[in-house]
Amino acid sequence: MRIGELAVQSGVSAKTIRFYEQAGLLPEPPRTPSGYRDYPADAATRLAFIRDAQHAGLTLAEIRGILVLRDSGQAPCDHVSTLIQQHLDEISRRMAELRKTRSALRDLAQRAAETDPASCTDTDICRIIRQPG
Protein backbone atom coordinates (compact mmCIF):
# COMPACT_ATOMS: atom_id res chain seq x y z
CA MET A 1 0.00 0.00 0.00
CA ARG A 2 1.36 3.43 -0.88
CA ILE A 3 1.80 6.20 1.67
CA GLY A 4 -1.29 8.10 0.45
CA GLU A 5 -3.50 5.05 0.91
CA LEU A 6 -2.03 4.40 4.36
CA ALA A 7 -2.59 8.03 5.32
CA VAL A 8 -6.26 7.86 4.33
CA GLN A 9 -6.80 4.47 5.97
CA SER A 10 -5.10 5.44 9.23
CA GLY A 11 -6.17 9.08 9.45
CA VAL A 12 -2.53 10.16 9.76
CA SER A 13 -0.89 12.50 7.27
CA ALA A 14 1.83 11.28 4.93
CA LYS A 15 4.20 13.77 6.57
CA THR A 16 3.49 12.20 9.98
CA ILE A 17 4.05 8.72 8.59
CA ARG A 18 7.46 9.77 7.26
CA PHE A 19 8.24 11.38 10.63
CA TYR A 20 7.35 8.15 12.44
CA GLU A 21 9.69 6.28 10.12
CA GLN A 22 12.53 8.69 10.91
CA ALA A 23 11.75 8.47 14.63
CA GLY A 24 11.97 4.67 14.56
CA LEU A 25 8.30 4.08 15.34
CA LEU A 26 7.42 2.68 11.95
CA PRO A 27 9.84 0.44 10.06
CA GLU A 28 10.93 1.77 6.72
CA PRO A 29 8.89 -0.15 4.17
CA PRO A 30 10.27 -1.81 1.08
CA ARG A 31 10.17 0.21 -2.12
CA THR A 32 8.46 -0.59 -5.38
CA PRO A 33 10.64 -0.80 -8.50
CA SER A 34 9.62 2.81 -9.22
CA GLY A 35 10.79 3.92 -5.74
CA TYR A 36 7.45 4.33 -3.96
CA ARG A 37 7.11 3.17 -0.37
CA ASP A 38 5.11 -0.07 -0.23
CA TYR A 39 3.64 -0.42 3.27
CA PRO A 40 2.39 -3.75 4.59
CA ALA A 41 -1.24 -3.99 5.74
CA ASP A 42 -0.20 -4.10 9.42
CA ALA A 43 1.27 -0.57 9.17
CA ALA A 44 -2.24 0.85 9.74
CA THR A 45 -2.55 -1.20 12.94
CA ARG A 46 0.80 0.13 14.13
CA LEU A 47 -0.22 3.72 13.37
CA ALA A 48 -3.47 3.22 15.29
CA PHE A 49 -1.47 1.93 18.26
CA ILE A 50 0.85 4.95 18.13
CA ARG A 51 -2.14 7.32 18.03
CA ASP A 52 -3.89 5.54 20.92
CA ALA A 53 -0.70 5.49 23.01
CA GLN A 54 -0.20 9.22 22.43
CA HIS A 55 -3.79 9.89 23.47
CA ALA A 56 -3.05 7.96 26.66
CA GLY A 57 -0.23 10.41 27.36
CA LEU A 58 2.75 8.27 26.42
CA THR A 59 5.72 9.98 24.83
CA LEU A 60 7.12 8.95 21.46
CA ALA A 61 10.20 7.56 23.24
CA GLU A 62 7.99 5.43 25.49
CA ILE A 63 5.97 4.25 22.50
CA ARG A 64 9.18 3.37 20.67
CA GLY A 65 10.25 1.28 23.68
CA ILE A 66 6.97 -0.62 23.64
CA LEU A 67 7.27 -1.26 19.91
CA VAL A 68 10.87 -2.47 20.29
CA LEU A 69 9.71 -5.02 22.86
CA ARG A 70 6.84 -6.17 20.66
CA ASP A 71 9.07 -6.33 17.56
CA SER A 72 11.55 -8.51 19.48
CA GLY A 73 8.77 -10.99 20.19
CA GLN A 74 8.14 -9.99 23.80
CA ALA A 75 4.76 -9.04 25.21
CA PRO A 76 5.14 -5.45 26.45
CA CYS A 77 2.36 -5.69 29.04
CA ASP A 78 4.54 -5.38 32.15
CA HIS A 79 6.43 -2.46 30.63
CA VAL A 80 3.19 -0.74 29.63
CA SER A 81 1.75 -1.26 33.12
CA THR A 82 4.83 0.36 34.63
CA LEU A 83 4.59 3.33 32.25
CA ILE A 84 0.90 3.80 33.02
CA GLN A 85 1.57 3.79 36.77
CA GLN A 86 4.40 6.29 36.33
CA HIS A 87 2.09 8.60 34.38
CA LEU A 88 -0.65 8.24 36.99
CA ASP A 89 1.84 9.09 39.74
CA GLU A 90 3.04 12.15 37.80
CA ILE A 91 -0.53 13.34 37.24
CA SER A 92 -1.27 12.96 40.95
CA ARG A 93 1.84 14.99 41.79
CA ARG A 94 0.90 17.71 39.30
CA MET A 95 -2.68 17.81 40.60
CA ALA A 96 -1.39 18.31 44.14
CA GLU A 97 0.80 21.16 42.90
CA LEU A 98 -2.15 22.71 41.08
CA ARG A 99 -4.33 22.50 44.21
CA LYS A 100 -1.58 24.25 46.17
CA THR A 101 -1.24 26.92 43.47
CA ARG A 102 -5.02 27.42 43.36
CA SER A 103 -5.07 27.94 47.11
CA ALA A 104 -2.26 30.49 46.91
CA LEU A 105 -4.01 32.31 44.07
CA ARG A 106 -7.28 32.42 46.03
CA ASP A 107 -5.42 33.99 48.94
CA LEU A 108 -3.87 36.54 46.58
CA ALA A 109 -7.25 37.27 45.00
CA GLN A 110 -8.67 37.94 48.46
CA ARG A 111 -5.74 40.21 49.28
CA ALA A 112 -6.20 42.01 45.94
CA ALA A 113 -9.86 42.61 46.71
CA GLU A 114 -8.92 44.13 50.06
CA THR A 115 -6.01 46.27 48.78
CA ASP A 116 -6.46 49.94 48.05
CA PRO A 117 -4.15 50.82 45.14
CA ALA A 118 -3.82 54.33 46.58
CA SER A 119 -2.10 52.86 49.65
CA CYS A 120 0.82 51.46 47.64
CA THR A 121 4.14 53.21 48.23
CA ASP A 122 7.07 53.81 45.93
CA THR A 123 9.00 51.12 47.81
CA ASP A 124 6.38 48.49 47.05
CA ILE A 125 6.55 46.66 43.76
CA CYS A 126 3.20 45.02 44.41
CA ARG A 127 1.67 44.67 47.87
CA ILE A 128 -0.73 42.03 46.63
CA ILE A 129 1.99 39.52 45.78
CA ARG A 130 4.57 40.43 48.40
CA GLN A 131 3.88 38.60 51.65
CA PRO A 132 3.44 40.94 54.64
CA GLY A 133 6.00 40.66 57.35
Tab-separated table of C-alpha atoms in Angstrom, residues 95-109:
chain	number	residue	atom	x	y	z
A	95	MET	CA	-2.684	17.805	40.598
A	96	ALA	CA	-1.394	18.313	44.143
A	97	GLU	CA	0.805	21.160	42.896
A	98	LEU	CA	-2.149	22.705	41.076
A	99	ARG	CA	-4.326	22.498	44.207
A	100	LYS	CA	-1.579	24.252	46.171
A	101	THR	CA	-1.241	26.920	43.470
A	102	ARG	CA	-5.020	27.415	43.360
A	103	SER	CA	-5.072	27.936	47.114
A	104	ALA	CA	-2.261	30.486	46.911
A	105	LEU	CA	-4.008	32.311	44.070
A	106	ARG	CA	-7.278	32.420	46.030
A	107	ASP	CA	-5.416	33.993	48.936
A	108	LEU	CA	-3.872	36.543	46.580
A	109	ALA	CA	-7.249	37.274	44.998
